[in-house]
Coordinates of C-alpha atoms in Angstrom, one line a residue:
Chain A
M506 CA 49.5 93.0 145.4
D507 CA 51.8 95.5 143.9
F508 CA 54.7 96.9 145.9
T509 CA 56.1 99.0 143.1
L510 CA 55.6 102.7 143.1
S511 CA 54.2 104.5 140.1
K512 CA 56.5 106.6 137.9
E513 CA 54.7 109.7 139.3
H514 CA 55.5 108.7 142.9
E515 CA 59.1 107.9 142.0
M516 CA 59.5 111.3 140.4
A517 CA 57.8 113.0 143.4
R518 CA 60.3 111.2 145.6
S519 CA 63.2 112.5 143.6
L520 CA 61.8 116.0 143.9
F521 CA 61.4 115.7 147.7
R522 CA 64.8 114.2 148.0
E523 CA 66.5 116.9 145.9
F524 CA 64.7 119.7 147.8
A525 CA 65.6 118.1 151.2
E526 CA 69.3 117.7 150.2
K527 CA 69.6 121.2 148.7
E528 CA 67.4 123.3 150.9
V529 CA 66.9 121.5 154.2
K530 CA 70.0 119.4 155.0
P531 CA 72.5 122.3 155.0
L532 CA 70.4 124.1 157.8
A533 CA 69.5 121.1 159.9
I534 CA 72.3 121.5 162.5
E535 CA 71.8 125.2 162.8
V536 CA 68.0 124.8 163.2
D537 CA 68.7 122.4 166.0
E538 CA 71.4 124.5 167.7
T539 CA 69.6 127.8 167.5
E540 CA 66.1 126.4 168.1
E541 CA 64.9 128.8 165.5
F542 CA 61.9 128.0 163.3
P543 CA 63.1 127.7 159.7
V544 CA 61.0 130.5 158.2
E545 CA 62.9 130.7 154.9
T546 CA 62.6 127.0 154.3
V547 CA 58.9 127.1 155.0
K548 CA 58.6 129.8 152.4
K549 CA 60.5 127.7 149.9
M550 CA 58.3 124.7 150.7
A551 CA 55.2 126.8 150.2
K552 CA 56.5 128.0 146.7
A553 CA 57.2 124.4 145.8
G554 CA 53.7 123.3 146.7
F555 CA 54.7 121.1 149.7
L556 CA 52.1 122.7 152.1
G557 CA 49.1 121.6 150.1
I558 CA 50.0 118.2 148.7
P559 CA 46.8 116.2 149.5
I560 CA 44.5 119.2 149.1
P561 CA 42.3 119.2 146.0
K562 CA 43.3 121.7 143.3
E563 CA 39.9 123.4 143.6
Y564 CA 41.0 124.6 147.0
G565 CA 44.5 125.6 145.8
G566 CA 46.3 122.4 146.7
Q567 CA 48.3 120.0 144.6
G568 CA 45.6 117.4 144.3
C569 CA 48.0 114.6 145.1
D570 CA 47.3 111.5 147.2
V571 CA 48.2 110.8 150.9
L572 CA 51.0 108.5 149.8
T573 CA 52.7 111.4 148.0
Y574 CA 52.3 113.6 151.1
A575 CA 53.7 110.8 153.3
M576 CA 56.7 110.5 151.0
C577 CA 57.3 114.2 151.3
V578 CA 57.4 114.1 155.1
E579 CA 59.6 111.0 154.9
E580 CA 62.2 112.6 152.7
L581 CA 62.3 115.8 154.7
A582 CA 62.6 113.8 158.0
K583 CA 65.6 112.0 156.5
V584 CA 67.6 115.2 156.9
C585 CA 65.6 117.3 159.4
G586 CA 63.0 116.2 161.9
T587 CA 61.9 119.7 162.6
T588 CA 61.1 120.6 159.0
S589 CA 59.1 117.4 158.5
I590 CA 56.8 118.0 161.4
I591 CA 56.0 121.5 160.3
V592 CA 54.6 120.1 157.1
S593 CA 52.9 117.2 158.9
A594 CA 51.1 119.3 161.6
H595 CA 50.1 121.9 159.0
T596 CA 48.7 119.4 156.6
S597 CA 47.3 116.6 158.7
L598 CA 46.1 118.5 161.7
C599 CA 44.8 121.8 160.2
C600 CA 44.2 121.4 156.5
D601 CA 42.7 117.9 156.7
P602 CA 40.0 118.6 159.3
I603 CA 38.9 121.7 157.4
L604 CA 38.8 119.7 154.2
T605 CA 36.9 116.8 155.9
Y606 CA 34.5 118.6 158.2
G607 CA 34.4 122.2 157.0
T608 CA 31.5 123.8 155.3
E609 CA 32.0 124.9 151.7
E610 CA 32.4 128.5 152.9
Q611 CA 35.1 127.5 155.4
K612 CA 37.0 125.5 152.8
Q613 CA 36.9 128.4 150.4
K614 CA 37.9 130.8 153.1
Y615 CA 40.8 128.9 154.6
L616 CA 42.1 126.2 152.3
P617 CA 43.6 128.3 149.4
D618 CA 45.7 130.2 151.8
L619 CA 46.8 127.1 153.8
A620 CA 47.4 124.9 150.8
S621 CA 49.5 127.5 149.1
G622 CA 51.5 128.1 152.3
R623 CA 50.5 131.8 152.5
K624 CA 49.2 130.7 155.9
L625 CA 50.4 128.0 158.3
G626 CA 48.1 125.8 160.3
A627 CA 48.1 124.2 163.8
F628 CA 45.9 122.1 166.0
G629 CA 45.1 122.5 169.7
L630 CA 43.8 119.5 171.6
T631 CA 46.3 118.8 174.4
E632 CA 45.9 120.6 177.7
P633 CA 47.8 120.4 181.0
G634 CA 45.3 117.9 182.2
A635 CA 44.2 116.4 178.9
G636 CA 46.9 114.6 176.9
T637 CA 46.2 110.9 176.3
D638 CA 42.9 111.4 178.2
A639 CA 41.5 113.7 175.5
Q640 CA 38.1 113.8 177.4
G641 CA 39.8 115.7 180.2
Q642 CA 39.4 119.0 178.3
Q643 CA 39.0 122.2 180.3
T644 CA 38.9 124.8 177.6
K645 CA 35.4 126.0 177.3
A646 CA 33.4 127.6 174.4
V647 CA 30.2 129.4 175.2
L648 CA 27.8 130.7 172.6
D649 CA 27.1 134.4 173.2
G650 CA 24.9 135.9 170.5
D651 CA 26.6 135.4 167.2
E652 CA 30.0 134.6 168.8
W653 CA 31.6 131.7 170.6
V654 CA 33.6 132.8 173.6
L655 CA 36.7 130.7 174.3
N656 CA 38.4 130.4 177.7
G657 CA 41.3 128.1 178.6
S658 CA 44.6 127.0 177.3
K659 CA 46.3 124.4 175.1
I660 CA 49.9 123.2 175.5
F661 CA 52.6 121.6 173.4
I662 CA 51.1 123.1 170.2
T663 CA 53.3 122.4 167.1
N664 CA 53.7 125.4 164.8
G665 CA 52.4 127.2 167.9
K666 CA 53.3 130.9 167.4
Q667 CA 54.1 130.5 163.7
A668 CA 50.7 129.4 162.6
D669 CA 47.9 131.6 161.4
V670 CA 44.9 129.2 161.5
Y671 CA 44.3 127.0 164.5
I672 CA 41.9 124.1 165.0
V673 CA 40.9 124.3 168.6
I674 CA 39.0 121.7 170.6
A675 CA 36.8 122.9 173.5
V676 CA 34.0 121.9 175.8
T677 CA 30.6 123.3 174.7
G678 CA 28.4 121.7 177.4
T679 CA 27.5 118.4 178.9
V680 CA 25.6 115.5 177.5
E681 CA 23.8 112.6 179.2
K682 CA 24.1 109.2 177.7
N683 CA 22.8 106.1 179.4
G684 CA 22.4 108.1 182.6
R685 CA 26.0 109.2 182.6
K686 CA 27.0 112.8 182.1
S687 CA 30.0 113.5 179.9
K688 CA 31.5 116.6 178.3
E689 CA 30.2 117.8 175.0
I690 CA 33.2 118.6 172.9
S691 CA 33.3 120.7 169.7
A692 CA 35.9 121.9 167.2
F693 CA 36.6 125.5 166.2
I694 CA 38.7 127.4 163.7
V695 CA 40.5 130.3 165.4
E696 CA 42.6 132.8 163.6
K697 CA 45.8 134.4 164.9
G698 CA 45.2 138.0 165.9
T699 CA 41.8 137.4 167.4
P700 CA 41.5 139.5 170.6
G701 CA 41.9 137.3 173.6
F702 CA 44.1 134.8 171.8
T703 CA 47.7 134.9 173.1
F704 CA 50.7 132.7 173.4
G705 CA 52.3 131.4 176.6
T706 CA 55.8 130.1 177.0
K707 CA 57.8 128.4 174.3
E708 CA 58.7 124.8 175.2
K709 CA 62.4 123.9 175.5
K710 CA 62.6 120.5 174.0
M711 CA 64.9 117.5 173.7
G712 CA 64.5 117.2 169.9
I713 CA 62.8 118.8 166.9
R714 CA 64.1 121.9 168.5
G715 CA 63.4 124.2 165.6
S716 CA 59.7 123.5 165.7
S717 CA 57.7 126.2 167.4
T718 CA 56.0 124.5 170.4
Y719 CA 53.9 127.0 172.4
E720 CA 51.1 127.3 174.8
L721 CA 47.9 128.8 173.4
I722 CA 45.9 131.0 175.8
F723 CA 42.3 132.0 175.3
T724 CA 40.9 134.7 177.5
D725 CA 37.3 135.7 176.5
C726 CA 38.4 135.1 173.0
R727 CA 35.4 135.8 170.7
I728 CA 35.2 134.1 167.4
P729 CA 32.3 134.2 164.9
K730 CA 29.6 131.6 165.3
E731 CA 30.3 130.2 161.8
N732 CA 33.8 129.2 163.0
L733 CA 32.4 126.1 164.6
L734 CA 34.0 123.2 162.6
G735 CA 31.6 120.3 162.0
Q736 CA 28.6 119.8 164.1
K737 CA 28.4 121.0 167.7
G738 CA 29.2 118.1 170.0
K739 CA 31.1 116.2 167.4
G740 CA 34.5 117.6 168.3
F741 CA 35.8 114.5 170.0
G742 CA 35.2 112.4 166.9
I743 CA 36.7 115.2 164.7
A744 CA 39.8 115.2 166.9
M745 CA 40.2 111.5 166.9
H746 CA 39.8 111.2 163.2
T747 CA 42.2 114.1 162.7
L748 CA 44.7 112.3 164.8
D749 CA 44.3 109.1 162.8
G750 CA 45.5 111.1 159.8
G751 CA 48.2 112.9 161.8
R752 CA 49.6 109.5 162.8
I753 CA 50.4 108.8 159.2
G754 CA 52.3 112.0 159.1
V755 CA 54.2 111.3 162.3
A756 CA 54.8 107.7 161.1
A757 CA 56.3 109.0 157.9
Q758 CA 58.4 111.4 160.0
A759 CA 59.7 108.5 162.2
L760 CA 60.3 106.4 159.1
G761 CA 62.4 109.2 157.5
I762 CA 64.4 109.8 160.7
G763 CA 65.2 106.1 160.9
E764 CA 66.2 105.9 157.2
G765 CA 68.3 109.0 157.5
A766 CA 70.2 107.6 160.5
L767 CA 70.7 104.3 158.5
D768 CA 72.0 106.2 155.5
R769 CA 74.6 108.1 157.6
T770 CA 75.6 104.9 159.4
V771 CA 76.2 103.0 156.2
A772 CA 78.4 105.8 154.9
Y773 CA 80.3 106.1 158.2
V774 CA 81.1 102.4 158.8
K775 CA 82.7 102.2 155.3
E776 CA 85.0 105.0 156.2
R777 CA 85.8 104.4 159.9
K778 CA 88.8 102.1 160.4
Q779 CA 89.7 100.1 163.6
F780 CA 92.2 97.3 163.9
G781 CA 93.3 97.9 160.3
R782 CA 89.8 97.3 158.8
T783 CA 86.8 99.4 158.2
I784 CA 84.2 98.7 160.8
A785 CA 81.8 97.7 158.0
Q786 CA 84.0 94.5 157.8
F787 CA 83.0 93.4 161.3
Q788 CA 80.2 91.0 161.4
N789 CA 78.6 92.8 164.4
T790 CA 78.3 95.9 162.2
Q791 CA 76.9 93.9 159.3
F792 CA 74.2 92.2 161.5
Q793 CA 73.2 95.5 163.1
L794 CA 72.8 97.2 159.7
A795 CA 70.8 94.2 158.4
N796 CA 68.4 94.6 161.3
M797 CA 68.2 98.3 161.0
A798 CA 67.5 98.1 157.2
T799 CA 64.9 95.4 157.7
Q800 CA 63.1 97.4 160.4
A801 CA 63.1 100.5 158.2
Q802 CA 61.7 98.6 155.3
A803 CA 58.9 97.0 157.4
A804 CA 58.1 100.5 158.7
Q805 CA 57.9 101.9 155.2
L806 CA 55.5 99.2 154.1
L807 CA 53.2 99.9 157.1
V808 CA 53.4 103.7 156.6
Y809 CA 52.6 103.4 152.8
R810 CA 49.8 100.9 153.5
A811 CA 48.2 103.3 156.0
A812 CA 48.6 106.2 153.5
R813 CA 46.9 104.1 150.8
M814 CA 44.1 103.2 153.2
K815 CA 43.5 106.9 153.8
D816 CA 43.5 107.5 150.1
Q817 CA 40.8 104.9 149.8
Y818 CA 38.8 106.7 152.6
T819 CA 39.2 110.0 150.6
K820 CA 37.4 108.2 147.7
D821 CA 34.7 106.3 149.5
H822 CA 34.4 108.0 152.9
K823 CA 33.9 104.6 154.4
T824 CA 37.3 102.8 154.6
S825 CA 38.6 102.9 158.2
Y826 CA 42.4 103.5 158.5
S827 CA 42.5 104.1 162.2
V828 CA 44.2 100.7 163.1
E829 CA 46.5 100.8 160.1
A830 CA 47.6 104.4 161.0
A831 CA 48.2 103.3 164.7
Q832 CA 50.2 100.3 163.6
A833 CA 52.3 102.4 161.2
K834 CA 52.9 105.0 163.8
L835 CA 53.7 102.6 166.6
Y836 CA 56.1 100.5 164.6
A837 CA 57.8 103.4 162.7
A838 CA 58.3 105.4 165.9
E839 CA 59.8 102.4 167.8
M840 CA 61.9 101.6 164.7
A841 CA 63.2 105.2 164.6
M842 CA 64.2 105.1 168.3
D843 CA 65.9 101.8 167.9
V844 CA 67.6 102.5 164.6
T845 CA 68.9 105.9 165.7
T846 CA 70.2 104.5 169.0
K847 CA 72.1 101.8 167.1
A848 CA 73.3 104.5 164.7
V849 CA 74.8 106.4 167.6
Q850 CA 76.4 103.3 168.9
L851 CA 77.9 102.4 165.6
H852 CA 79.3 105.9 165.3
G853 CA 81.0 105.4 168.7
G854 CA 82.3 108.6 170.4
Y855 CA 81.7 110.6 167.3
G856 CA 78.1 109.6 167.3
Y857 CA 77.7 111.2 170.7
T858 CA 78.9 114.6 169.4
R859 CA 76.6 117.1 167.8
E860 CA 78.7 117.2 164.7
Y861 CA 77.6 113.9 163.4
E862 CA 73.8 114.4 163.3
V863 CA 72.8 110.9 164.4
E864 CA 72.6 112.1 168.0
R865 CA 70.1 114.8 166.8
M866 CA 68.2 112.1 165.0
M867 CA 68.1 110.0 168.2
R868 CA 66.7 113.0 170.1
D869 CA 64.2 113.8 167.3
A870 CA 63.1 110.1 167.1
K871 CA 62.0 110.1 170.7
I872 CA 59.1 112.5 170.2
T873 CA 57.6 110.2 167.6
E874 CA 56.8 107.7 170.3
I875 CA 55.0 110.4 172.3
Y876 CA 53.0 112.9 170.2
E877 CA 49.9 112.3 168.1
G878 CA 49.2 109.6 170.7
T879 CA 51.9 107.8 172.6
S880 CA 53.0 104.3 171.7
E881 CA 50.8 103.1 174.5
V882 CA 47.8 104.8 173.0
Q883 CA 48.5 103.2 169.6
R884 CA 48.5 99.8 171.4
M885 CA 45.2 100.7 172.9
V886 CA 43.8 101.5 169.5
I887 CA 45.1 98.3 167.9
S888 CA 44.1 96.0 170.7
G889 CA 40.7 97.8 171.1
A890 CA 39.9 96.8 167.5
L891 CA 41.0 93.2 168.1
L892 CA 38.9 92.8 171.2
K893 CA 35.8 94.7 170.4
Chain B
M1181 CA 54.9 134.2 122.1
K1182 CA 55.9 130.7 121.4
I1183 CA 59.1 129.4 122.9
V1184 CA 60.8 126.0 122.2
V1185 CA 63.4 124.9 124.7
C1186 CA 65.8 122.1 123.6
I1187 CA 66.6 120.0 126.6
K1188 CA 68.8 116.9 127.0
Q1189 CA 68.7 114.0 129.4
V1190 CA 72.3 113.6 130.5
P1191 CA 74.0 111.1 132.8
D1192 CA 74.1 112.1 136.4
T1193 CA 77.8 112.3 136.9
K1194 CA 77.3 111.4 140.5
G1195 CA 76.2 107.9 139.4
G1196 CA 79.3 107.1 137.4
V1197 CA 79.7 106.9 133.6
K1198 CA 79.4 103.8 131.4
F1199 CA 80.3 103.3 127.8
N1200 CA 79.2 101.2 124.8
P1201 CA 81.9 99.1 123.0
D1202 CA 81.9 101.8 120.2
G1203 CA 82.9 104.5 122.7
T1204 CA 79.5 106.2 122.8
L1205 CA 77.8 106.6 126.1
D1206 CA 75.6 103.8 127.4
R1207 CA 72.8 106.1 128.2
A1208 CA 70.3 103.3 129.0
S1209 CA 72.1 102.1 132.1
M1210 CA 72.9 105.4 133.7
M1211 CA 71.1 107.6 136.2
T1212 CA 70.0 110.7 134.4
I1213 CA 69.2 114.3 135.0
M1214 CA 68.1 117.3 133.0
N1215 CA 71.2 119.0 131.7
P1216 CA 71.9 122.0 134.0
D1217 CA 72.3 124.6 131.3
D1218 CA 69.1 123.4 129.6
K1219 CA 67.3 123.6 132.9
A1220 CA 68.3 127.2 133.2
G1221 CA 67.1 127.8 129.7
L1222 CA 63.8 126.2 130.6
E1223 CA 63.5 128.4 133.7
A1224 CA 64.1 131.5 131.5
A1225 CA 61.3 130.4 129.2
L1226 CA 59.0 129.7 132.2
R1227 CA 59.7 133.2 133.6
L1228 CA 58.8 134.7 130.2
K1229 CA 55.7 132.6 130.3
D1230 CA 54.8 133.9 133.8
E1231 CA 55.4 137.4 132.6
Y1232 CA 54.0 137.5 129.1
G1233 CA 51.9 134.3 128.9
A1234 CA 54.2 132.5 126.4
E1235 CA 53.6 128.9 125.3
V1236 CA 56.6 126.8 126.2
T1237 CA 57.3 123.5 124.3
V1238 CA 60.2 121.3 125.3
L1239 CA 62.0 119.3 122.6
T1240 CA 64.5 116.5 123.0
M1241 CA 66.2 113.9 121.0
G1242 CA 67.1 110.6 122.7
L1243 CA 66.1 107.1 123.7
P1244 CA 62.4 106.5 124.5
K1245 CA 63.2 106.9 128.1
A1246 CA 64.2 110.6 127.4
E1247 CA 60.4 111.1 127.7
E1248 CA 61.1 111.3 131.5
V1249 CA 63.0 114.6 131.0
L1250 CA 60.1 116.1 129.0
R1251 CA 57.7 115.1 131.8
E1252 CA 60.0 116.7 134.3
A1253 CA 59.9 119.9 132.3
I1254 CA 56.1 119.8 132.1
A1255 CA 56.0 119.2 135.9
M1256 CA 58.0 122.5 136.2
G1257 CA 55.5 124.3 134.0
A1258 CA 56.2 123.6 130.3
D1259 CA 53.1 123.2 128.2
K1260 CA 54.0 120.5 125.7
G1261 CA 56.7 118.0 125.0
V1262 CA 58.2 116.6 121.8
L1263 CA 60.4 113.5 121.8
V1264 CA 62.4 112.7 118.7
T1265 CA 63.5 109.1 118.9
D1266 CA 64.5 106.6 116.2
R1267 CA 67.2 103.9 116.0
V1268 CA 68.7 105.6 112.9
L1269 CA 69.4 108.7 115.0
G1270 CA 71.5 106.9 117.6
G1271 CA 75.2 107.7 118.1
A1272 CA 74.7 111.3 116.7
D1273 CA 77.5 113.8 117.3
T1274 CA 76.7 117.6 117.5
W1275 CA 76.3 117.9 113.7
A1276 CA 73.8 115.1 113.4
T1277 CA 72.0 116.2 116.6
S1278 CA 71.6 119.8 115.4
Q1279 CA 70.4 118.5 112.0
T1280 CA 67.9 116.3 113.8
L1281 CA 66.6 119.0 116.1
A1282 CA 66.5 121.5 113.2
G1283 CA 64.5 119.0 111.2
A1284 CA 62.0 118.8 114.1
L1285 CA 61.9 122.6 114.6
R1286 CA 61.0 123.1 111.0
N1287 CA 57.6 121.5 111.9
M1288 CA 57.1 123.8 114.9
E1289 CA 56.1 127.4 115.4
Y1290 CA 58.5 129.5 117.5
D1291 CA 59.5 133.1 118.2
L1292 CA 62.3 132.0 120.4
I1293 CA 64.4 128.9 120.7
I1294 CA 66.4 128.4 123.9
T1295 CA 69.1 125.7 124.3
G1296 CA 71.6 125.2 127.0
R1297 CA 75.1 126.4 126.4
Q1298 CA 76.4 122.9 126.5
A1299 CA 75.6 119.5 127.9
I1300 CA 77.7 118.1 130.8
D1301 CA 78.3 114.8 128.9
G1302 CA 79.9 116.3 125.8
D1303 CA 80.8 119.8 126.8
T1304 CA 80.9 120.9 123.1
A1305 CA 78.6 124.0 123.1
Q1306 CA 78.0 123.4 119.4
V1307 CA 74.4 122.2 119.1
G1308 CA 72.7 125.5 119.8
P1309 CA 74.7 127.6 117.3
Q1310 CA 74.5 124.8 114.7
I1311 CA 70.7 124.7 115.0
S1312 CA 70.5 128.5 114.4
E1313 CA 72.7 128.0 111.3
H1314 CA 70.5 125.3 109.9
L1315 CA 67.4 127.4 110.5
N1316 CA 69.0 130.6 109.3
I1317 CA 68.1 132.6 112.4
P1318 CA 70.4 134.7 114.6
V1319 CA 72.0 133.2 117.7
I1320 CA 73.2 134.8 120.9
S1321 CA 75.2 132.4 122.9
Y1322 CA 76.2 132.3 126.6
A1323 CA 73.2 134.2 127.9
Q1324 CA 73.6 135.3 131.5
N1325 CA 70.5 137.5 131.4
L1326 CA 67.5 137.7 129.2
K1327 CA 64.7 140.2 128.6
V1328 CA 62.0 140.5 126.0
E1329 CA 61.1 144.0 124.5
G1330 CA 58.5 144.1 121.9
D1331 CA 59.5 141.7 119.1
S1332 CA 63.2 141.6 120.3
V1333 CA 65.2 140.0 122.9
I1334 CA 67.9 141.8 124.9
V1335 CA 70.6 139.4 126.1
E1336 CA 73.7 139.8 128.2
R1337 CA 76.3 137.6 126.6
Q1338 CA 79.0 136.4 129.1
F1339 CA 82.7 136.7 128.5
D1340 CA 85.5 135.9 130.9
D1341 CA 85.9 139.4 132.2
R1342 CA 82.9 141.3 130.9
Y1343 CA 79.5 140.9 129.1
H1344 CA 78.1 142.3 125.9
V1345 CA 74.5 143.5 125.7
L1346 CA 72.9 142.4 122.5
K1347 CA 69.5 143.0 121.0
A1348 CA 68.1 140.6 118.4
K1349 CA 64.8 140.4 116.6
M1350 CA 62.8 137.3 117.0
P1351 CA 62.8 134.6 115.8
C1352 CA 66.2 133.9 117.2
L1353 CA 68.1 131.3 119.3
I1354 CA 69.7 131.8 122.6
T1355 CA 72.1 129.5 124.5
A1356 CA 71.7 129.7 128.2
L1357 CA 74.2 129.4 131.0
A1358 CA 73.4 127.6 134.2
E1359 CA 74.0 130.8 136.1
L1360 CA 71.2 132.5 134.2
N1361 CA 68.9 131.8 137.0
E1362 CA 67.9 129.3 139.8
P1363 CA 65.5 126.9 138.2
R1364 CA 62.3 126.3 140.1
Y1365 CA 61.4 122.9 141.5
M1366 CA 58.7 120.7 140.0
T1367 CA 55.5 120.8 142.0
P1368 CA 54.0 117.6 143.3
G1369 CA 50.8 118.2 141.5
G1370 CA 52.7 119.2 138.3
I1371 CA 54.3 115.7 138.3
F1372 CA 51.0 113.9 138.3
D1373 CA 49.7 116.3 135.6
A1374 CA 52.9 115.7 133.6
Y1375 CA 52.2 112.0 133.5
K1376 CA 48.8 112.6 132.2
A1377 CA 50.1 114.9 129.4
E1378 CA 50.5 113.5 126.0
I1379 CA 54.1 113.6 124.6
T1380 CA 54.4 114.0 120.9
V1381 CA 56.8 111.3 119.5
W1382 CA 58.5 111.9 116.2
G1383 CA 60.8 109.5 114.2
R1384 CA 63.0 110.0 111.2
A1385 CA 60.1 110.3 108.9
D1386 CA 58.8 113.3 110.8
L1387 CA 62.0 115.3 110.3
K1388 CA 61.7 118.0 107.7
D1389 CA 64.3 118.8 105.0
V1390 CA 67.1 116.7 106.5
E1391 CA 69.3 114.3 104.5
D1392 CA 69.9 110.8 105.8
S1393 CA 73.6 111.4 105.4
N1394 CA 73.4 114.0 108.1
L1395 CA 71.8 111.8 110.7
G1396 CA 72.9 109.3 113.4
L1397 CA 76.3 107.7 113.8
K1398 CA 76.7 107.6 110.0
G1399 CA 76.0 111.3 109.7
S1400 CA 78.4 112.2 112.4
P1401 CA 81.8 113.5 111.3
T1402 CA 83.2 113.1 114.8
Q1403 CA 84.9 109.8 115.3
I1404 CA 85.5 108.8 118.9
A1405 CA 88.9 107.3 119.3
K1406 CA 88.5 106.3 122.9
A1407 CA 86.3 107.3 125.8
S1408 CA 86.7 106.4 129.4
D1409 CA 85.5 107.4 132.9
K1410 CA 87.8 109.4 135.0
V1411 CA 90.5 107.0 136.0
R1412 CA 92.9 107.3 138.9
K1413 CA 96.4 108.3 137.8
G1414 CA 98.9 105.5 138.3
S1415 CA 102.3 106.1 139.9
G1416 CA 103.8 107.1 136.5
E1417 CA 106.7 105.6 134.6
V1418 CA 110.3 106.7 135.2
V1419 CA 112.7 106.3 132.2
T1420 CA 116.3 107.4 132.0
L1421 CA 117.2 108.5 128.4
D1422 CA 119.4 111.0 126.7
P1423 CA 117.7 114.2 125.5
A1424 CA 117.2 113.2 121.9
E1425 CA 115.7 109.8 122.8
A1426 CA 113.6 111.4 125.5
A1427 CA 112.1 113.9 123.1
S1428 CA 111.0 111.2 120.6
Y1429 CA 109.9 109.0 123.5
I1430 CA 107.6 111.7 124.8
T1431 CA 106.2 112.7 121.5
G1432 CA 105.5 109.0 120.8
K1433 CA 103.6 108.6 124.0
L1434 CA 101.6 111.8 123.4
K1435 CA 100.7 110.5 119.9
E1436 CA 99.7 107.1 121.4
K1437 CA 97.3 108.9 123.7
H1438 CA 96.0 111.1 120.9
V1439 CA 97.2 114.2 122.7
I1440 CA 99.0 115.4 119.6

């Protein structure tokens, strides 16, 4: 078992770190304060190839592995939770399902623009009545001639109004299995600008405030028949498999947020003096830091392992990484929440001010326990595999 | 068009500086980066490549680990890398370095050679112009802007309060300033390709038309009296002397510190 990273991965990390420090960190406070989507940063990331890291070169991507992609999200999240989730949602939730389930025509049509960052991607599964219960979908798609007609709405959609290409999950009928009727669910590719596709309100959020979170509304929205992604009726499986990958991205985001808070806290406790000593000299501080660093390290190992498992899946199309992704996401998210909370505490009153960034990290950390499946859902996935 | 960019792996000054007992830099134990002026030179070459389809080769002299900086350059878009490394080349000053690089360049095809103005570890700004002298080609130093027109280059050469516009026929050598441009980032895919690329490694025997007496520490006229990291100034020394004694005391101290 080898825990050392290759030279390529080390160099990639130094690239992501340099980019994050120079291009992302200086804007992090402003992005949070203004709640504005960092358009210019996304353009720079596109130019640097960050929006197509695990996409094969033949489709205009970088041809790297999932581990490299996870490291990119991790390094971005160390300085800005918002920026990291833009990359994660685009890559894991839009590019990945097209790559995995798309026809050759769909891959050729959409991936080069997405992987190069000329276009941004998003994913619409959640509805007002269908969050954790993904079967509760109400959005409908009806085939009418050569077109699917979509009606319904999706909420809490990351990259909402900024994206150009959307993966949308909708009900296409009912199926009967063992005498029980259930919804037949399918996946579609919907492009911005399609008549009948509009945006609702922008969410005002606790954290990741610069990320564009919108409601998507479909009113007799007609898309070409060939925009069905994967087979009709396989949408639920596509959504679940897509979320497995998305969880690696969110786990990497949570990991980065925790590590970023730890880095800042280590620097702070060496400077801050109380009772004539730096607070780093107090055993309470030392023990807290030791716990935080150990948790972060454990999270990193889980995240990297899940990424490696997905890499294996990419090669053999057999390896399951669902449980590993759930474990990585569950642990990293709870680590991020815990570590950022301790970071604020160790910063004292300053930590509670918006100048010191650890409070932003604490707000950003919270969402990682909720989206792409709550921590409770991750526990269901993990225990489900144990008890089956 | 064929462009050779001379680049150097230099200590990342953020990581602190360490020295060998002989006063030379202990490069093996320091964090390193691509020298900023060289990186701008590489970016200038890559922009010419984007525009005119040039072939860009990066050349460096250094320890075997200097291969990393060549791979970084390839990950940014350079086509080939050449590493000149040999124990006998160690401890080289600017003279021995320029002799070494010129010896390597005599084996290579080039229309344009670009070097950085100076490296942040030595700050001499001598190697580029010295190479041009050894190769008997024109040099334009301190380039703040660079264009190619036919078989010539048009360069803005920076001065304190103005710039000169110079035109030179290729082959020629240009030394680049960090402010020449904003270097691009490596791409993630470029990094993985760079580690698959083959780096050409040359030793002393591969250098053309260079005397041994011009290489390495022995071939370096520069003698380092003392080198140290930035040290905090102490509280100073207060002495009370009459003017004549004070003058000789001060000159003595300045001589002791090799200031005069």
